[in-house]
mmCIF file of C-alpha atoms in Angstrom:
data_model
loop_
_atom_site.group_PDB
_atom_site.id
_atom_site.type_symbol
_atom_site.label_atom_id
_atom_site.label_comp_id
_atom_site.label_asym_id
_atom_site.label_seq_id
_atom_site.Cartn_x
_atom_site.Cartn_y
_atom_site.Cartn_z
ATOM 1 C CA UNK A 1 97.339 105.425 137.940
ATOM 2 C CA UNK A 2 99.499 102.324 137.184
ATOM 3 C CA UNK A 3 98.230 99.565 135.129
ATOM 4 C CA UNK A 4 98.085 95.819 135.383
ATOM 5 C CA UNK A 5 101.331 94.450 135.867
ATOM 6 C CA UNK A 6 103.755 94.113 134.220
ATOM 7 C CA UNK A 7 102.584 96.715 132.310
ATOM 8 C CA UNK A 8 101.790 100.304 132.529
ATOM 9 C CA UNK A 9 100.161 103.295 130.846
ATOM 10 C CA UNK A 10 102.945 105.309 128.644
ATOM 11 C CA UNK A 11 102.631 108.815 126.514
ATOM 12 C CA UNK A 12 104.071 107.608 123.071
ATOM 13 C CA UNK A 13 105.819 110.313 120.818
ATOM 14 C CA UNK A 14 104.408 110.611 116.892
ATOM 15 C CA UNK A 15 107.500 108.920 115.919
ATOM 16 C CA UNK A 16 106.995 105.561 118.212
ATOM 17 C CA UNK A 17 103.532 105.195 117.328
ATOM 18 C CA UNK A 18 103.832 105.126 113.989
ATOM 19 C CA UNK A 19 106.315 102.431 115.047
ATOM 20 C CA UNK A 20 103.596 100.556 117.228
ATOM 21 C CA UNK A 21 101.257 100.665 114.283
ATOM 22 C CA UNK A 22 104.024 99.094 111.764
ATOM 23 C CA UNK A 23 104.487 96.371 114.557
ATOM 24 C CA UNK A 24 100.468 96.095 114.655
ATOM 25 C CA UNK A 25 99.966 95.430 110.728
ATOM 26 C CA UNK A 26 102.818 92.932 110.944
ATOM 27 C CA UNK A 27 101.363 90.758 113.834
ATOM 28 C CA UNK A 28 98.429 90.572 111.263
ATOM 29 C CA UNK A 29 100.612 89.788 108.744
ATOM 30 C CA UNK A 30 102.007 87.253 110.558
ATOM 31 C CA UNK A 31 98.854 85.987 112.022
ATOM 32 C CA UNK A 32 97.062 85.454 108.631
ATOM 33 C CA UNK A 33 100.377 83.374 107.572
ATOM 34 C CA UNK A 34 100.204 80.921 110.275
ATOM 35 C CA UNK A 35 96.853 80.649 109.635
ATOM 36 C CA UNK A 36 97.476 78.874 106.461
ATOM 37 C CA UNK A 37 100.829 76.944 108.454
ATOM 38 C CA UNK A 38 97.978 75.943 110.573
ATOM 39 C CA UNK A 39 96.428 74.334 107.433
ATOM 40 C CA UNK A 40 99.174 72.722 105.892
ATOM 41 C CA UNK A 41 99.620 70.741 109.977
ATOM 42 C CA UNK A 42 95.785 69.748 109.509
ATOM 43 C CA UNK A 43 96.820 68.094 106.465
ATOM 44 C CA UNK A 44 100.172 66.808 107.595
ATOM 45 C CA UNK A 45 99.000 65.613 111.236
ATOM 46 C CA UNK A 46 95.270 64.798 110.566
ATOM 47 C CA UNK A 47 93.318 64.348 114.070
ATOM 48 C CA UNK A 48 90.262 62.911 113.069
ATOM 49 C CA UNK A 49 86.430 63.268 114.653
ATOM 50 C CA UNK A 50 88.215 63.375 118.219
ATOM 51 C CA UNK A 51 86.783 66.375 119.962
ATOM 52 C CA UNK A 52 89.209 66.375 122.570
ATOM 53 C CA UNK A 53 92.528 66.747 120.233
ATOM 54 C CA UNK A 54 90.296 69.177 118.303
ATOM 55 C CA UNK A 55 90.058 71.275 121.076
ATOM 56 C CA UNK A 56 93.908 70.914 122.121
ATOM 57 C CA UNK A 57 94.355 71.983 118.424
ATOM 58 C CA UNK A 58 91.790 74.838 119.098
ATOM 59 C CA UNK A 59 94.245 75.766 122.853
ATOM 60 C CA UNK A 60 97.932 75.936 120.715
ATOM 61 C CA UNK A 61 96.465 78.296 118.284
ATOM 62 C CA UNK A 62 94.695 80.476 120.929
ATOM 63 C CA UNK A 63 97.991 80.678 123.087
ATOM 64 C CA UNK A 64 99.967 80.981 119.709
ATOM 65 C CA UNK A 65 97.712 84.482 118.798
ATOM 66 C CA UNK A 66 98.224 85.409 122.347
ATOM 67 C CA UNK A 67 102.387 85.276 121.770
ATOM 68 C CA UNK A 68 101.894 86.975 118.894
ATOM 69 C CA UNK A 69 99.807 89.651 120.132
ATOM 70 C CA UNK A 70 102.182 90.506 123.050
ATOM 71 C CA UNK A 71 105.439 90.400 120.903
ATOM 72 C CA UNK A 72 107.482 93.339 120.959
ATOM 73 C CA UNK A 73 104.595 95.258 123.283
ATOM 74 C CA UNK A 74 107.017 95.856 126.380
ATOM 75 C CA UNK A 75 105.320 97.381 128.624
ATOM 76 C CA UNK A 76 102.981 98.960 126.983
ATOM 77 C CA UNK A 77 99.027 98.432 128.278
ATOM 78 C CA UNK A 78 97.441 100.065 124.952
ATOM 79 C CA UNK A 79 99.943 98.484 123.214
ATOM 80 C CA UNK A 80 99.034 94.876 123.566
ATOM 81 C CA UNK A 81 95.414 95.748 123.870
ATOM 82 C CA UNK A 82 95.110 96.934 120.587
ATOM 83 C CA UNK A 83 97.366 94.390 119.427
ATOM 84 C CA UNK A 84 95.113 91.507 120.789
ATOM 85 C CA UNK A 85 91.962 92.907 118.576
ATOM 86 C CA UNK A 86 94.228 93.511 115.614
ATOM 87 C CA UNK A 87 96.011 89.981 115.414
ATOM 88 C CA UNK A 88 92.407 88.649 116.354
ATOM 89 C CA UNK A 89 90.625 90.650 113.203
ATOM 90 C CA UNK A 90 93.404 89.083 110.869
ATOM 91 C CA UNK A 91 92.327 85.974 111.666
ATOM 92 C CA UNK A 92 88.656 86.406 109.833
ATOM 93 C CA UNK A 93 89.198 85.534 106.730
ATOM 94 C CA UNK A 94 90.698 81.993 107.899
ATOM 95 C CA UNK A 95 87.677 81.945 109.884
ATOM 96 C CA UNK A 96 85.353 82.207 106.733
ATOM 97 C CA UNK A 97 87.886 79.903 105.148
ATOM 98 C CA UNK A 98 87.431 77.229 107.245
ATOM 99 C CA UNK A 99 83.289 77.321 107.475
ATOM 100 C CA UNK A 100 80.955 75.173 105.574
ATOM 101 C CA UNK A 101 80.743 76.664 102.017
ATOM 102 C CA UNK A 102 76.937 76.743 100.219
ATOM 103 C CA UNK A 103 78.107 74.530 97.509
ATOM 104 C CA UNK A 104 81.442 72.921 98.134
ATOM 105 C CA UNK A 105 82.007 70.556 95.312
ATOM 106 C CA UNK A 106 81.880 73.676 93.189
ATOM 107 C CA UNK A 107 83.743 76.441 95.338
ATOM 108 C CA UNK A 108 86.830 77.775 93.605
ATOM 109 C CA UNK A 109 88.742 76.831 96.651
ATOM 110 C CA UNK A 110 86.995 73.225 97.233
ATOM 111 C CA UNK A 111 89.698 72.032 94.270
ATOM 112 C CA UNK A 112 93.062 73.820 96.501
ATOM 113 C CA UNK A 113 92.009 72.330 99.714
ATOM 114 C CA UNK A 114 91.697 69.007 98.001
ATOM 115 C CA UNK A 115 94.759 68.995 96.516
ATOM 116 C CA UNK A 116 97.521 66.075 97.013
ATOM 117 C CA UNK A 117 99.838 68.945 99.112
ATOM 118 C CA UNK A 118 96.605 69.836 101.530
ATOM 119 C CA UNK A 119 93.738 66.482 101.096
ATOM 120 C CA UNK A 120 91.739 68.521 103.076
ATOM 121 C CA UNK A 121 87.987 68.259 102.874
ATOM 122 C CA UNK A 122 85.628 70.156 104.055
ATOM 123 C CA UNK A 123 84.365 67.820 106.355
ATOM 124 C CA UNK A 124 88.072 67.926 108.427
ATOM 125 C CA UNK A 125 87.721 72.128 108.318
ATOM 126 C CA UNK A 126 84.088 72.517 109.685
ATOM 127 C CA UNK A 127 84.619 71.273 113.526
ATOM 128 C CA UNK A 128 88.062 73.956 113.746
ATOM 129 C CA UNK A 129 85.770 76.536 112.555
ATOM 130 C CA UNK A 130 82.955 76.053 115.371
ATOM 131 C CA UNK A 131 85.624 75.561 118.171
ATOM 132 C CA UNK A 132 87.866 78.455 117.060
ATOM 133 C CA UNK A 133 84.638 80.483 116.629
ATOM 134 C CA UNK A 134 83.606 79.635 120.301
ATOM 135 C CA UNK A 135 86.813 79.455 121.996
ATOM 136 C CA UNK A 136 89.545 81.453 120.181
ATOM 137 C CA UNK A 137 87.649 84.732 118.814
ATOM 138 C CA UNK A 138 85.145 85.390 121.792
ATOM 139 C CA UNK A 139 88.589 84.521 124.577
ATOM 140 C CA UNK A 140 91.387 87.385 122.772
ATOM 141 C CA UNK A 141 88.144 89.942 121.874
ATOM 142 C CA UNK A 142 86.785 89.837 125.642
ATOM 143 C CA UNK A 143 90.036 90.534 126.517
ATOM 144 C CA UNK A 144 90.683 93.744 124.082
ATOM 145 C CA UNK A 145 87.569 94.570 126.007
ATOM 146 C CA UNK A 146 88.885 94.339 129.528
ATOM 147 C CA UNK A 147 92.212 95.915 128.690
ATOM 148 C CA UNK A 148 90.377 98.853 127.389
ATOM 149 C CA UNK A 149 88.272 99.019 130.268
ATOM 150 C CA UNK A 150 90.706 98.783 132.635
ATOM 151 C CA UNK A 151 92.513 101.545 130.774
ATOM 152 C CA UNK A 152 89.226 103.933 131.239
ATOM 153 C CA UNK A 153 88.311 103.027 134.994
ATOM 154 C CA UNK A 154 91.788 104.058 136.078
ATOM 155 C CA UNK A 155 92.274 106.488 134.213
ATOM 156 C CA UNK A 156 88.863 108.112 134.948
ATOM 157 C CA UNK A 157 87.789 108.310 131.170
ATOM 158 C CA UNK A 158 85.038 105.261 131.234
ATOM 159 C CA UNK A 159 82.221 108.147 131.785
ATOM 160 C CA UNK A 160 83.202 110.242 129.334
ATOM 161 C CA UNK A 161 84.447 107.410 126.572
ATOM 162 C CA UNK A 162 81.580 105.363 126.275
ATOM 163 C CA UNK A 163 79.482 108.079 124.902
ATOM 164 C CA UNK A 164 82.257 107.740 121.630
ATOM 165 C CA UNK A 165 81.143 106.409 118.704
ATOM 166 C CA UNK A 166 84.109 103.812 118.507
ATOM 167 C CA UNK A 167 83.330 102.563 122.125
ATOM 168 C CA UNK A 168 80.327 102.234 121.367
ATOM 169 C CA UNK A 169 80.919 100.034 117.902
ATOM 170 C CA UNK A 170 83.775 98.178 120.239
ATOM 171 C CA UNK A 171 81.074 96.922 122.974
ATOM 172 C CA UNK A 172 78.317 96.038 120.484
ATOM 173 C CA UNK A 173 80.665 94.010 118.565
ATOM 174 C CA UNK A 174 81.889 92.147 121.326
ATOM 175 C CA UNK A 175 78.688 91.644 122.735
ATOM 176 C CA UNK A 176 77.296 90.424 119.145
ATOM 177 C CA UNK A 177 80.395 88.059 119.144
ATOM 178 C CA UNK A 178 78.764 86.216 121.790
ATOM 179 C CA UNK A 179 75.364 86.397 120.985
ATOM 180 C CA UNK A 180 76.774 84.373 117.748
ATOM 181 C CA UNK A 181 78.557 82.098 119.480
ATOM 182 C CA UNK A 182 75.121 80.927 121.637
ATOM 183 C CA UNK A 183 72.911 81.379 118.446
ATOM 184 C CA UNK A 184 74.895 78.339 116.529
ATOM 185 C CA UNK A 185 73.622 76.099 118.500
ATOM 186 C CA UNK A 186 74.058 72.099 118.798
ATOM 187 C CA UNK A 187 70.706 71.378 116.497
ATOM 188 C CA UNK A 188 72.474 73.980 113.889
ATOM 189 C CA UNK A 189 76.089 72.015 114.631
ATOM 190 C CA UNK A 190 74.227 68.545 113.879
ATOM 191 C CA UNK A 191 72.891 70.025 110.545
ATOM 192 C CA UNK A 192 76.130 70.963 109.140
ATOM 193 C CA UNK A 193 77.920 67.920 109.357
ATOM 194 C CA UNK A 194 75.214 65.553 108.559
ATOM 195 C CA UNK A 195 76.843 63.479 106.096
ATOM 196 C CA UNK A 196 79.898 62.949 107.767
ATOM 197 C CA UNK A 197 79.752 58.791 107.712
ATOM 198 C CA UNK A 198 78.495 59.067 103.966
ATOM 199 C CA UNK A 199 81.829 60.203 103.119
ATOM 200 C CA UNK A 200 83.790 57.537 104.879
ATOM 201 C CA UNK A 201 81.991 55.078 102.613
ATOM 202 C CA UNK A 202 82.234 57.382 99.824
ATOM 203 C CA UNK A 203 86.358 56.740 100.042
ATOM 204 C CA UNK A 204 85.070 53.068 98.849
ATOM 205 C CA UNK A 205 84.134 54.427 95.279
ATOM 206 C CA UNK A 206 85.652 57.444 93.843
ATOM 207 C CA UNK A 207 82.983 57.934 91.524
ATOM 208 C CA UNK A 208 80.448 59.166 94.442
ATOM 209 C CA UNK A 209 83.261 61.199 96.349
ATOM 210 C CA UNK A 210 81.654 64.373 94.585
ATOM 211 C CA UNK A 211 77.859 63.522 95.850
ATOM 212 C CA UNK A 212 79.661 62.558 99.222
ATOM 213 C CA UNK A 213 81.805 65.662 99.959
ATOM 214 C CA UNK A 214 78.448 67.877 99.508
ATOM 215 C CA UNK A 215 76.253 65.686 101.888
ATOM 216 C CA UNK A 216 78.861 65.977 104.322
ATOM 217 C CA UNK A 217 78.940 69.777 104.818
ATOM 218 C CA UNK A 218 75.101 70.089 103.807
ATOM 219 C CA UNK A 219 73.128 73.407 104.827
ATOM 220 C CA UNK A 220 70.695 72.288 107.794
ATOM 221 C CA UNK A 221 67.832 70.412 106.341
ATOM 222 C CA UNK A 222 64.629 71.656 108.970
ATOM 223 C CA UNK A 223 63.118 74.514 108.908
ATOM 224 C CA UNK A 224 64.529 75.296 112.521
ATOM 225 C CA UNK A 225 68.109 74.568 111.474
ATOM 226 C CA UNK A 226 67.813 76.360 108.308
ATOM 227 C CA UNK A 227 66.432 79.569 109.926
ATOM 228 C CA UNK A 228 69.145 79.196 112.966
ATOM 229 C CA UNK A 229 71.864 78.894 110.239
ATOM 230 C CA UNK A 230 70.655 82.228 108.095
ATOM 231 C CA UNK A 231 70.244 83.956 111.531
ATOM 232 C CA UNK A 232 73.924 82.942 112.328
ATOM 233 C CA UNK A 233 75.158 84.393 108.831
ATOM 234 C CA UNK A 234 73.229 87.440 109.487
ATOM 235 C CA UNK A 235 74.664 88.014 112.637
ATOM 236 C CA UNK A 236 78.406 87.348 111.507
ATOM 237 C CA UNK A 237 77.411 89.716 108.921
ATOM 238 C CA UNK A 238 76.620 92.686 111.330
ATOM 239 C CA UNK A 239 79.366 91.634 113.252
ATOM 240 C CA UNK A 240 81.954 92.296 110.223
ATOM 241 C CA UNK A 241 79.770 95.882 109.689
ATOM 242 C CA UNK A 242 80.279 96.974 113.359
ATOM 243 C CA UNK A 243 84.139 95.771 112.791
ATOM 244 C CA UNK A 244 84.054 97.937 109.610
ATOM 245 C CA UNK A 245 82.998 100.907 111.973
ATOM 246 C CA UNK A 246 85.048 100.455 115.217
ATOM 247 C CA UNK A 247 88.002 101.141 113.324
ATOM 248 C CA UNK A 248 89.640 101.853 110.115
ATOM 249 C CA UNK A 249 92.346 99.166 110.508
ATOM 250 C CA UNK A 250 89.797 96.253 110.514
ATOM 251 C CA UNK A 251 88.294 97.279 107.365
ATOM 252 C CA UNK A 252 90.961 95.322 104.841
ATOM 253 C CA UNK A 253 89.796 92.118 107.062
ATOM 254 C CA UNK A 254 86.419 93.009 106.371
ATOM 255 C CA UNK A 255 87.194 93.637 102.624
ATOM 256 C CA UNK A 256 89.023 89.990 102.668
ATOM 257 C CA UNK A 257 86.159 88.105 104.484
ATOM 258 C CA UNK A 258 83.595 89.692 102.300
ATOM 259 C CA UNK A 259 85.444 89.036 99.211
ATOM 260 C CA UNK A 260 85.610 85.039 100.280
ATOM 261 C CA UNK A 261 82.220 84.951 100.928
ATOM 262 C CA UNK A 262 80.928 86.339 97.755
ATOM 263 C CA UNK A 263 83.567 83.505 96.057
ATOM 264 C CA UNK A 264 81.331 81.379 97.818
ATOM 265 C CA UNK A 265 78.084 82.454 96.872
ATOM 266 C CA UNK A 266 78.719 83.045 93.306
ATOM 267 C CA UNK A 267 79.907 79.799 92.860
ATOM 268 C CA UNK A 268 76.523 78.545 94.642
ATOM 269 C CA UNK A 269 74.500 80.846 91.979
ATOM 270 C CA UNK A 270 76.792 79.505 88.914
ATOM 271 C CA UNK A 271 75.639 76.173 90.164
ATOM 272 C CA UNK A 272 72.596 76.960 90.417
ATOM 273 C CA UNK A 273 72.338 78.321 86.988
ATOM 274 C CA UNK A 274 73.909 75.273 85.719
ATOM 275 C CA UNK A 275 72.110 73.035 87.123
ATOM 276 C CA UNK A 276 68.461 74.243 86.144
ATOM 277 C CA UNK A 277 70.276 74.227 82.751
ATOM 278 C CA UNK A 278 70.646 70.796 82.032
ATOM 279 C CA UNK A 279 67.716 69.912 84.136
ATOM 280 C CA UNK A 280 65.800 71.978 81.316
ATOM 281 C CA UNK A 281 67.714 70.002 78.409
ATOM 282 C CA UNK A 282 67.389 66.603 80.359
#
């Protein structure tokens, strides 16, 4: 039965997809270095509180993955469908990268993304990583969905598929995805960038720019925000797990986000330490 157009279903030799699957880990390859191009124009071309260039900013990098995903495909259906999740998945890590850290002034990577090349606190990453998380990652993954169910309706193989294990991962992930994107909600969105005018005055005295940076990305302060905001981590968490199990190629991304995260809550924990030290010598 022939696919959406332009494309249509093919029978692959060993030999070409081994090929597809180089061209696969490339597009993440490539997708994970524009991610940090993407960082260097925040710092370059700085747009402010503006919501609507935000979310212009949010629309290139959406169409951009979209290119990516679809180069060197043809006309291959499965081909760009399992591109789409793949280039997607890369993209994680930058994800994580971009969110509000538990203790910014002492994160290993608060000192890069301040330097004089990037100037880029956190304040400036935390709207790109709610937009991207509600527009970007829920828009390409819906899609891998669709492609793949278009693929199993036409082919006759949606009764018989969805009683497979990685089916079943793939549709509770993507469901998850968006039962994340409607947990964070705008109470939870207030309560991470509270602080966000204490740091413009902050720019008036360098000496408080420390105290300033970590009001600005501050954890939710109520009880409500703070339980929305563990809920949300919990259910990125289970989100990376079902990832983990939909498919062996996600699991490096998994490995990478995991890895950033634990960066982040080690240095909250060193901090920690720290801190009750001197309080217990003061």
């Amino acid at each position: 039965m022939p696919s959406l157009w332009p494309y249509r279903y093919t029978s692959p030799t060993p030999s070409q997809l081994q090929e597809r699957r180089n061209l696969l880990t490339l597009r993440g390859e490539y997708a994970q270095v524009s991610a940090l191009v993407f960082l260097l124009l925040f710092s370059v071309y700085p747009l402010g509180p503006e919501t609507g260039r935000q979310y212009l900013v949010a629309t290139a990098w959406l169409v951009w993955l979209i290119v990516l995903s679809a180069w060197k495909t043809g006309d291959d259906h499965l081909h760009l469908t399992k591109s789409l999740a793949h280039t997607t998945l890369a993209t994680f890590p930058f994800q994580l990268l971009l969110s509000p850290k538990l203790s910014p002034t002492t994160h290993p990577l608060h000192s890069l993304l301040l330097t004089p090349i990037l100037n880029l606190p956190q304040t400036a990453l935390t709207p790109y990583h709610r937009i991207f998380g509600h527009l970007v990652l829920p828009t390409l993954l819906s899609l891998h969905a669709a492609l793949y169910i278009t693929f199993f309706v036409q082919n006759d193989l949606l009764a018989r598929r969805v009683g497979d294990l990685d089916v079943q991962w793939g549709v509770t992930g993507v469901v998850l995805l968006w039962v994340v994107v409607s947990v964070w909600s705008p109470a939870v969105k207030r309560g991470v960038q509270t602080g966000a005018k204490a740091k413009v005055k902050a720019k008036e005295d360098e000496g408080r720019e420390e105290k300033s940076e970590e009001e600005a990305v501050k954890r939710p302060s109520s009880k409500k925000q703070r339980t929305a905001y563990i809920v949300h981590v919990s259910l990125v968490m289970s989100l990376l797990g079902v990832a983990y199990f939909h498919v062996k190629w996600a699991r490096k991304f998994v490995w990478q986000c995991l890895a950033l995260y634990a960066v982040d809550v080690g240095s909250y924990a060193v901090r920690g330490v720290v801190g009750s030290g001197k309080g217990r010598r003061g």
